[in-house]
Amino acid sequence: MSAMKAEALRSDAGPISGNPPIPLHYPVADAELMAVARLAAAALREEVYLTPKPGLVDNCNNGAHRDMDLPLFLRSIAAIVPWFSRFTALGYRYAALPAGEVLARIRPLGLACEQGMFAATGGVNTHKGGVFSLGLLCTAAGRLKGRLQPLTRGGLCDEVAAICARMVMTELADRRRAATAGEQLFQRYGMTGARGEAASGFATVRRYVLPDWDRLKADGAGEPMIMLHCLLLLMAYNPDTNLVSRGGLPGLHFVQRYARRLLLCGWDIAELRQMDAALTALYLSPGGSADLLAVAYVLAHLPL
Ligand SMILES: CC(C)(COP(=O)(O)OP(=O)(O)OC[C@H]1O[C@@H](n2cnc3c(N)ncnc32)[C@H](O[C@H]2O[C@H](COP(=O)(O)OP(=O)(O)OP(=O)(O)O)[C@@H](O)[C@H]2O)[C@@H]1O)[C@@H](O)C(=O)NCCC(=O)NCCS
Ligand SMILES: Nc1ncnc2[nH]cnc12
């Protein structure tokens, strides 16, 4: 083993500036502490294999994507998953820090994880939103456990909201910067994208998705059916900046109306396949809703 690799294994946070390496005795193997990290990994896998997903990459086709396919997503997931326990460990270490100071501490890890994803995909943006949202949930889990608080949906969402409370103001409302697609869409339409969802404690997921997830589960529905239904709910109500950056506001509204109609009239797999064809033809991909489905998966597997 090279000296560099041995060093990387010793220090969990890696050679990221600003974060001293996490010492070996750190409880990264603690099963309960890492429950959310494990759920996050499962969420990414379940999301990408779920089929048929309108406009998205799945087990059957690449939806409205010319530069992505299922093997690429699996490579992306393999690159991202090891970082989830690092987010958790860092959250645990910074459990006592005021929430407003946490983002600056975990950002280098988030960016390094993003870089790992881009290296694995040859520069294709497969999971930028997923890295962000799931990384925050893992960090929040570490902080809760560090304060001996239970890992509940409400606790995690409140913690993520507290960590991101100033993000919209400091990052999106700063008129001097509009570097990313999300920052430009905020300046143009006031859309807050992935940051807004996190800052609200994943309000769209909690309000529209989790009640149906719980009800369908109690009724005995299988997880794939539950997830397809919840993806429709997200497409119906999530202000997905991916849809806007590809199809403008008309693109977002087309998908929202389509999903609401299916939810209202009752849907089946054939309807979802038709919707997939329609979104693919219009080059519309609800990537933000795919990410929030992974968030919903994690939260749905935790107690209230
Ligand atoms: C904070 C950042 C994540 C902000 O990034 P950005 O300024 O770009 O903000 P957003 O527009 O909000 O988008 C980021 C990604 O989040 C997903 N997303 C979009 N809307 C929502 C929403 N309402 N709720 C949740 N998530 C949302 C979306 O990601 C998915 O789509 C991507 C694929 O899209 P695609 O169109 O195919 O590809 P593109 O390359 O964008 O365009 P084309 O050229 O192909 O047309 C895929 O990644 C999905 O995941 C948005 O892309 C971030 O910049 C940041 O700060 N990162 C650092 C990490 C960090 O801070 N971590 C700390 C905590 S862990
Ligand atoms: N399955 C998927 N297809 C396209 N974009 C995505 N972003 C996250 N999951 C995705």
GROMACS .gro file of C-alpha atoms and ligand atoms in nm:
model
  379
    1MET     CA    1   0.000   0.000   0.000
    2SER     CA    2   0.136   0.342  -0.090
    3ALA     CA    3   0.222   0.583   0.189
    4MET     CA    4  -0.043   0.823   0.057
    5LYS     CA    5  -0.318   0.559   0.062
    6ALA     CA    6  -0.224   0.449   0.413
    7GLU     CA    7  -0.244   0.809   0.529
    8ALA     CA    8  -0.582   0.854   0.361
    9LEU     CA    9  -0.714   0.547   0.545
   10ARG     CA   10  -0.582   0.674   0.877
   11SER     CA   11  -0.744   1.015   0.849
   12ASP     CA   12  -1.110   0.984   0.769
   13ALA     CA   13  -1.162   1.341   0.657
   14GLY     CA   14  -0.873   1.310   0.411
   15PRO     CA   15  -0.632   1.585   0.318
   16ILE     CA   16  -0.896   1.858   0.305
   17SER     CA   17  -0.778   2.199   0.407
   18GLY     CA   18  -0.944   2.342   0.718
   19ASN     CA   19  -1.047   2.004   0.860
   20PRO     CA   20  -0.790   1.826   1.074
   21PRO     CA   21  -0.793   1.450   1.014
   22ILE     CA   22  -1.046   1.257   1.220
   23PRO     CA   23  -0.853   1.039   1.470
   24LEU     CA   24  -0.859   0.661   1.439
   25HIS     CA   25  -1.060   0.605   1.755
   26TYR     CA   26  -1.345   0.798   1.598
   27PRO     CA   27  -1.665   0.589   1.617
   28VAL     CA   28  -1.708   0.557   1.240
   29ALA     CA   29  -1.795   0.189   1.283
   30ASP     CA   30  -2.071   0.256   1.536
   31ALA     CA   31  -2.374   0.091   1.373
   32GLU     CA   32  -2.635   0.316   1.529
   33LEU     CA   33  -2.438   0.632   1.458
   34MET     CA   34  -2.403   0.529   1.094
   35ALA     CA   35  -2.768   0.429   1.043
   36VAL     CA   36  -2.844   0.738   0.833
   37ALA     CA   37  -2.524   0.697   0.628
   38ARG     CA   38  -2.634   0.340   0.545
   39LEU     CA   39  -2.986   0.457   0.458
   40ALA     CA   40  -2.842   0.729   0.234
   41ALA     CA   41  -2.640   0.471   0.041
   42ALA     CA   42  -2.947   0.248   0.005
   43ALA     CA   43  -3.154   0.549  -0.102
   44LEU     CA   44  -2.925   0.628  -0.396
   45ARG     CA   45  -2.933   0.266  -0.514
   46GLU     CA   46  -3.310   0.226  -0.475
   47GLU     CA   47  -3.370   0.555  -0.653
   48VAL     CA   48  -3.163   0.475  -0.960
   49TYR     CA   49  -3.298   0.120  -1.004
   50LEU     CA   50  -3.660   0.233  -0.962
   51THR     CA   51  -3.834   0.192  -1.302
   52PRO     CA   52  -4.006   0.352  -1.489
   53LYS     CA   53  -3.907   0.707  -1.384
   54PRO     CA   54  -4.027   0.979  -1.623
   55GLY     CA   55  -3.737   1.168  -1.782
   56LEU     CA   56  -3.481   1.007  -1.551
   57VAL     CA   57  -3.218   0.738  -1.587
   58ASP     CA   58  -3.353   0.400  -1.475
   59ASN     CA   59  -3.317   0.029  -1.536
   60CYS     CA   60  -3.493   0.057  -1.871
   61ASN     CA   61  -3.362   0.372  -2.041
   62ASN     CA   62  -3.170   0.698  -1.994
   63GLY     CA   63  -3.476   0.926  -1.998
   64ALA     CA   64  -3.394   1.279  -2.110
   65HIS     CA   65  -3.019   1.227  -2.066
   66ARG     CA   66  -2.767   1.195  -2.343
   67ASP     CA   67  -2.459   1.176  -2.122
   68MET     CA   68  -2.578   0.940  -1.846
   69ASP     CA   69  -2.682   0.578  -1.809
   70LEU     CA   70  -2.732   0.327  -1.530
   71PRO     CA   71  -2.367   0.204  -1.515
   72LEU     CA   72  -2.253   0.567  -1.488
   73PHE     CA   73  -2.491   0.622  -1.195
   74LEU     CA   74  -2.362   0.307  -1.026
   75ARG     CA   75  -2.005   0.435  -1.060
   76SER     CA   76  -2.117   0.770  -0.919
   77ILE     CA   77  -2.285   0.598  -0.623
   78ALA     CA   78  -1.975   0.388  -0.552
   79ALA     CA   79  -1.768   0.708  -0.541
   80ILE     CA   80  -2.013   0.896  -0.316
   81VAL     CA   81  -2.111   0.634  -0.061
   82PRO     CA   82  -1.782   0.625   0.138
   83TRP     CA   83  -1.829   0.995   0.210
   84PHE     CA   84  -2.155   0.951   0.398
   85SER     CA   85  -1.987   0.810   0.709
   86ARG     CA   86  -1.736   1.098   0.690
   87PHE     CA   87  -2.017   1.355   0.695
   88THR     CA   88  -2.163   1.173   0.995
   89ALA     CA   89  -1.830   1.158   1.175
   90LEU     CA   90  -1.773   1.528   1.116
   91GLY     CA   91  -2.123   1.610   1.241
   92TYR     CA   92  -2.049   1.405   1.552
   93ARG     CA   93  -1.726   1.591   1.607
   94TYR     CA   94  -1.899   1.928   1.569
   95ALA     CA   95  -2.210   1.831   1.767
   96ALA     CA   96  -2.164   2.112   2.018
   97LEU     CA   97  -2.086   2.384   1.764
   98PRO     CA   98  -2.365   2.639   1.695
   99ALA     CA   99  -2.561   2.518   1.390
  100GLY     CA  100  -2.475   2.834   1.195
  101GLU     CA  101  -2.105   2.744   1.204
  102VAL     CA  102  -2.138   2.389   1.077
  103LEU     CA  103  -2.178   2.449   0.703
  104ALA     CA  104  -1.837   2.612   0.675
  105ARG     CA  105  -1.683   2.306   0.843
  106ILE     CA  106  -1.850   2.045   0.622
  107ARG     CA  107  -1.833   2.233   0.290
  108PRO     CA  108  -1.480   2.118   0.206
  109LEU     CA  109  -1.601   1.761   0.254
  110GLY     CA  110  -1.906   1.829   0.033
  111LEU     CA  111  -1.690   1.975  -0.240
  112ALA     CA  112  -1.440   1.687  -0.216
  113CYS     CA  113  -1.728   1.439  -0.244
  114GLU     CA  114  -1.859   1.629  -0.548
  115GLN     CA  115  -1.510   1.612  -0.702
  116GLY     CA  116  -1.502   1.237  -0.637
  117MET     CA  117  -1.835   1.207  -0.816
  118PHE     CA  118  -1.713   1.410  -1.114
  119ALA     CA  119  -1.392   1.204  -1.130
  120ALA     CA  120  -1.597   0.883  -1.137
  121THR     CA  121  -1.835   1.009  -1.406
  122GLY     CA  122  -1.588   1.188  -1.630
  123GLY     CA  123  -1.732   1.527  -1.538
  124VAL     CA  124  -2.103   1.443  -1.564
  125ASN     CA  125  -2.331   1.588  -1.296
  126THR     CA  126  -2.510   1.275  -1.176
  127HIS     CA  127  -2.568   1.349  -0.807
  128LYS     CA  128  -2.479   1.707  -0.718
  129GLY     CA  129  -2.811   1.759  -0.545
  130GLY     CA  130  -2.797   1.417  -0.380
  131VAL     CA  131  -2.450   1.477  -0.238
  132PHE     CA  132  -2.572   1.804  -0.091
  133SER     CA  133  -2.901   1.687   0.062
  134LEU     CA  134  -2.785   1.346   0.181
  135GLY     CA  135  -2.454   1.486   0.305
  136LEU     CA  136  -2.652   1.731   0.518
  137LEU     CA  137  -2.874   1.453   0.658
  138CYS     CA  138  -2.565   1.248   0.751
  139THR     CA  139  -2.404   1.550   0.916
  140ALA     CA  140  -2.725   1.618   1.108
  141ALA     CA  141  -2.734   1.255   1.224
  142GLY     CA  142  -2.381   1.284   1.361
  143ARG     CA  143  -2.472   1.602   1.548
  144LEU     CA  144  -2.783   1.449   1.701
  145LYS     CA  145  -2.596   1.140   1.817
  146GLY     CA  146  -2.316   1.355   1.952
  147ARG     CA  147  -2.573   1.528   2.173
  148LEU     CA  148  -2.732   1.195   2.269
  149GLN     CA  149  -3.053   1.284   2.086
  150PRO     CA  150  -3.257   1.020   1.899
  151LEU     CA  151  -3.237   0.992   1.520
  152THR     CA  152  -3.590   1.098   1.431
  153ARG     CA  153  -3.731   1.252   1.113
  154GLY     CA  154  -3.824   1.571   1.295
  155GLY     CA  155  -3.490   1.596   1.472
  156LEU     CA  156  -3.292   1.547   1.151
  157CYS     CA  157  -3.500   1.793   0.947
  158ASP     CA  158  -3.482   2.059   1.219
  159GLU     CA  159  -3.106   2.012   1.238
  160VAL     CA  160  -3.062   2.044   0.859
  161ALA     CA  161  -3.282   2.356   0.862
  162ALA     CA  162  -3.070   2.508   1.139
  163ILE     CA  163  -2.744   2.432   0.956
  164CYS     CA  164  -2.876   2.589   0.633
  165ALA     CA  165  -3.075   2.875   0.788
  166ARG     CA  166  -2.859   3.152   0.642
  167MET     CA  167  -2.774   2.984   0.313
  168VAL     CA  168  -3.039   3.143   0.096
  169MET     CA  169  -2.957   3.492   0.225
  170THR     CA  170  -2.581   3.459   0.210
  171GLU     CA  171  -2.541   3.258  -0.111
  172LEU     CA  172  -2.843   3.321  -0.331
  173ALA     CA  173  -2.934   3.676  -0.240
  174ASP     CA  174  -2.578   3.798  -0.305
  175ARG     CA  175  -2.625   3.977  -0.636
  176ARG     CA  176  -2.252   3.977  -0.709
  177ARG     CA  177  -2.251   3.601  -0.763
  178ALA     CA  178  -2.463   3.399  -1.001
  179ALA     CA  179  -2.215   3.131  -1.097
  180THR     CA  180  -2.422   2.813  -1.090
  181ALA     CA  181  -2.750   2.736  -1.267
  182GLY     CA  182  -2.923   2.748  -0.927
  183GLU     CA  183  -2.782   3.093  -0.845
  184GLN     CA  184  -2.891   3.228  -1.182
  185LEU     CA  185  -3.242   3.089  -1.139
  186PHE     CA  186  -3.273   3.258  -0.801
  187GLN     CA  187  -3.179   3.596  -0.953
  188ARG     CA  188  -3.425   3.541  -1.237
  189TYR     CA  189  -3.723   3.373  -1.071
  190GLY     CA  190  -3.653   3.373  -0.697
  191MET     CA  191  -3.629   2.991  -0.698
  192THR     CA  192  -3.424   2.860  -0.408
  193GLY     CA  193  -3.365   2.503  -0.538
  194ALA     CA  194  -3.173   2.249  -0.335
  195ARG     CA  195  -3.067   2.512  -0.078
  196GLY     CA  196  -3.425   2.622  -0.016
  197GLU     CA  197  -3.546   2.267   0.033
  198ALA     CA  198  -3.272   2.199   0.287
  199ALA     CA  199  -3.325   2.533   0.463
  200SER     CA  200  -3.695   2.452   0.502
  201GLY     CA  201  -3.603   2.119   0.668
  202PHE     CA  202  -3.716   1.937   0.351
  203ALA     CA  203  -4.066   2.083   0.379
  204THR     CA  204  -4.180   1.954   0.037
  205VAL     CA  205  -4.088   1.598   0.137
  206ARG     CA  206  -4.247   1.626   0.480
  207ARG     CA  207  -4.565   1.795   0.359
  208TYR     CA  208  -4.642   1.609   0.036
  209VAL     CA  209  -4.451   1.282   0.043
  210LEU     CA  210  -4.409   1.126   0.386
  211PRO     CA  211  -4.780   1.116   0.481
  212ASP     CA  212  -4.857   0.914   0.164
  213TRP     CA  213  -4.546   0.697   0.210
  214ASP     CA  214  -4.660   0.604   0.563
  215ARG     CA  215  -5.022   0.546   0.457
  216LEU     CA  216  -4.931   0.327   0.158
  217LYS     CA  217  -4.686   0.129   0.369
  218ALA     CA  218  -4.951   0.072   0.636
  219ASP     CA  219  -5.186  -0.047   0.357
  220GLY     CA  220  -4.925  -0.308   0.258
  221ALA     CA  221  -4.806  -0.155  -0.070
  222GLY     CA  222  -4.463  -0.266  -0.194
  223GLU     CA  223  -4.174  -0.021  -0.173
  224PRO     CA  224  -4.128   0.025  -0.553
  225MET     CA  225  -4.496   0.125  -0.588
  226ILE     CA  226  -4.467   0.358  -0.290
  227MET     CA  227  -4.158   0.519  -0.439
  228LEU     CA  228  -4.316   0.566  -0.784
  229HIS     CA  229  -4.619   0.729  -0.623
  230CYS     CA  230  -4.394   0.955  -0.414
  231LEU     CA  231  -4.189   1.049  -0.720
  232LEU     CA  232  -4.514   1.161  -0.885
  233LEU     CA  233  -4.594   1.368  -0.575
  234LEU     CA  234  -4.253   1.532  -0.595
  235MET     CA  235  -4.288   1.603  -0.967
  236ALA     CA  236  -4.627   1.757  -0.888
  237TYR     CA  237  -4.514   1.988  -0.609
  238ASN     CA  238  -4.134   2.031  -0.602
  239PRO     CA  239  -4.009   2.356  -0.761
  240ASP     CA  240  -3.734   2.164  -0.944
  241THR     CA  241  -3.467   2.399  -1.078
  242ASN     CA  242  -3.345   2.127  -1.314
  243LEU     CA  243  -3.672   2.140  -1.502
  244VAL     CA  244  -3.652   2.518  -1.521
  245SER     CA  245  -3.291   2.524  -1.639
  246ARG     CA  246  -3.383   2.282  -1.918
  247GLY     CA  247  -3.734   2.390  -2.013
  248GLY     CA  248  -3.794   2.726  -1.847
  249LEU     CA  249  -4.100   2.782  -1.629
  250PRO     CA  250  -4.324   2.624  -1.898
  251GLY     CA  251  -4.115   2.303  -1.861
  252LEU     CA  252  -4.167   2.296  -1.484
  253HIS     CA  253  -4.539   2.368  -1.516
  254PHE     CA  254  -4.584   2.101  -1.785
  255VAL     CA  255  -4.435   1.835  -1.555
  256GLN     CA  256  -4.628   1.956  -1.251
  257ARG     CA  257  -4.960   1.955  -1.437
  258TYR     CA  258  -4.889   1.613  -1.589
  259ALA     CA  259  -4.803   1.459  -1.250
  260ARG     CA  260  -5.105   1.618  -1.079
  261ARG     CA  261  -5.337   1.481  -1.347
  262LEU     CA  262  -5.201   1.128  -1.297
  263LEU     CA  263  -5.233   1.157  -0.921
  264LEU     CA  264  -5.590   1.279  -0.956
  265CYS     CA  265  -5.707   1.026  -1.216
  266GLY     CA  266  -5.512   0.727  -1.087
  267TRP     CA  267  -5.191   0.606  -1.251
  268ASP     CA  268  -5.040   0.278  -1.360
  269ILE     CA  269  -4.706   0.167  -1.505
  270ALA     CA  270  -4.825   0.224  -1.862
  271GLU     CA  271  -4.912   0.588  -1.776
  272LEU     CA  272  -4.566   0.637  -1.627
  273ARG     CA  273  -4.406   0.495  -1.944
  274GLN     CA  274  -4.608   0.744  -2.151
  275MET     CA  275  -4.499   1.026  -1.924
  276ASP     CA  276  -4.139   0.909  -1.961
  277ALA     CA  277  -4.171   0.928  -2.340
  278ALA     CA  278  -4.327   1.275  -2.319
  279LEU     CA  279  -4.058   1.417  -2.090
  280THR     CA  280  -3.779   1.253  -2.290
  281ALA     CA  281  -3.913   1.405  -2.614
  282LEU     CA  282  -3.917   1.749  -2.448
  283TYR     CA  283  -3.569   1.698  -2.293
  284LEU     CA  284  -3.712   1.746  -1.942
  285SER     CA  285  -3.549   1.573  -1.644
  286PRO     CA  286  -3.685   1.610  -1.289
  287GLY     CA  287  -3.339   1.554  -1.135
  288GLY     CA  288  -3.423   1.757  -0.823
  289SER     CA  289  -3.722   1.534  -0.756
  290ALA     CA  290  -3.503   1.224  -0.793
  291ASP     CA  291  -3.276   1.370  -0.525
  292LEU     CA  292  -3.567   1.449  -0.295
  293LEU     CA  293  -3.697   1.094  -0.344
  294ALA     CA  294  -3.369   0.973  -0.195
  295VAL     CA  295  -3.419   1.216   0.096
  296ALA     CA  296  -3.773   1.083   0.141
  297TYR     CA  297  -3.639   0.725   0.143
  298VAL     CA  298  -3.403   0.805   0.430
  299LEU     CA  299  -3.665   0.990   0.634
  300ALA     CA  300  -3.937   0.730   0.570
  301HIS     CA  301  -3.716   0.463   0.729
  302LEU     CA  302  -3.676   0.659   1.052
  303PRO     CA  303  -3.922   0.710   1.338
  304LEU     CA  304  -4.126   1.032   1.348
  305LIG     C1  305  -2.550   2.397  -0.282
  305LIG     C2  306  -2.531   2.336  -0.418
  305LIG     C3  307  -2.595   2.199  -0.421
  305LIG     C4  308  -2.597   2.432  -0.513
  305LIG     O1  309  -2.595   2.406  -0.648
  305LIG     P1  310  -2.671   2.502  -0.750
  305LIG     O2  311  -2.642   2.644  -0.720
  305LIG     O3  312  -2.648   2.452  -0.887
  305LIG     O4  313  -2.821   2.487  -0.704
  305LIG     P2  314  -2.951   2.411  -0.752
  305LIG     O5  315  -3.004   2.459  -0.882
  305LIG     O6  316  -3.045   2.420  -0.641
  305LIG     O7  317  -2.910   2.264  -0.787
  305LIG     C5  318  -2.824   2.177  -0.730
  305LIG     C6  319  -2.872   2.039  -0.770
  305LIG     O8  320  -2.977   2.002  -0.680
  305LIG     C7  321  -3.077   1.932  -0.748
  305LIG     N1  322  -3.203   2.009  -0.737
  305LIG     C8  323  -3.260   2.094  -0.821
  305LIG     N2  324  -3.375   2.142  -0.774
  305LIG     C9  325  -3.392   2.086  -0.655
  305LIG    C10  326  -3.493   2.094  -0.557
  305LIG     N3  327  -3.600   2.174  -0.573
  305LIG     N4  328  -3.479   2.023  -0.448
  305LIG    C11  329  -3.372   1.944  -0.430
  305LIG     N5  330  -3.272   1.929  -0.520
  305LIG    C12  331  -3.283   2.000  -0.630
  305LIG    C13  332  -3.028   1.914  -0.890
  305LIG     O9  333  -2.952   1.793  -0.897
  305LIG    C14  334  -3.003   1.686  -0.977
  305LIG    O10  335  -3.000   1.717  -1.114
  305LIG    C15  336  -2.870   1.693  -1.165
  305LIG    C16  337  -2.875   1.650  -1.309
  305LIG    O11  338  -2.925   1.754  -1.387
  305LIG     P3  339  -2.891   1.773  -1.539
  305LIG    O12  340  -2.985   1.877  -1.591
  305LIG    O13  341  -2.890   1.646  -1.611
  305LIG    O14  342  -2.743   1.818  -1.538
  305LIG     P4  343  -2.679   1.957  -1.540
  305LIG    O15  344  -2.532   1.936  -1.543
  305LIG    O16  345  -2.733   2.039  -1.428
  305LIG    O17  346  -2.729   2.020  -1.679
  305LIG     P5  347  -2.712   1.972  -1.832
  305LIG    O18  348  -2.589   2.040  -1.880
  305LIG    O19  349  -2.701   1.823  -1.839
  305LIG    O20  350  -2.836   2.024  -1.898
  305LIG    C17  351  -2.812   1.588  -1.079
  305LIG    O21  352  -2.695   1.637  -1.022
  305LIG    C18  353  -2.915   1.566  -0.972
  305LIG    O22  354  -2.855   1.548  -0.846
  305LIG    C19  355  -2.935   2.030  -0.908
  305LIG    O23  356  -2.836   2.005  -1.007
  305LIG    C20  357  -2.387   2.304  -0.457
  305LIG    O24  358  -2.335   2.384  -0.555
  305LIG    C21  359  -2.286   2.307  -0.346
  305LIG    O25  360  -2.267   2.399  -0.272
  305LIG     N6  361  -2.216   2.197  -0.345
  305LIG    C22  362  -2.106   2.174  -0.253
  305LIG    C23  363  -2.140   2.061  -0.168
  305LIG    C24  364  -2.183   2.110  -0.032
  305LIG    O26  365  -2.191   2.223   0.000
  305LIG     N7  366  -2.208   2.024   0.056
  305LIG    C25  367  -2.232   2.065   0.191
  305LIG    C26  368  -2.331   1.988   0.254
  305LIG     S1  369  -2.310   1.821   0.227
  306LIG     N1  370  -3.206   0.863  -1.188
  306LIG     C1  371  -3.166   0.987  -1.219
  306LIG     N2  372  -3.170   1.028  -1.348
  306LIG     C2  373  -3.129   1.154  -1.378
  306LIG     N3  374  -3.086   1.245  -1.288
  306LIG     C3  375  -3.082   1.208  -1.160
  306LIG     N4  376  -3.041   1.273  -1.049
  306LIG     C4  377  -3.054   1.190  -0.946
  306LIG     N5  378  -3.102   1.070  -0.986
  306LIG     C5  379  -3.121   1.079  -1.120
   0.00000   0.00000   0.00000
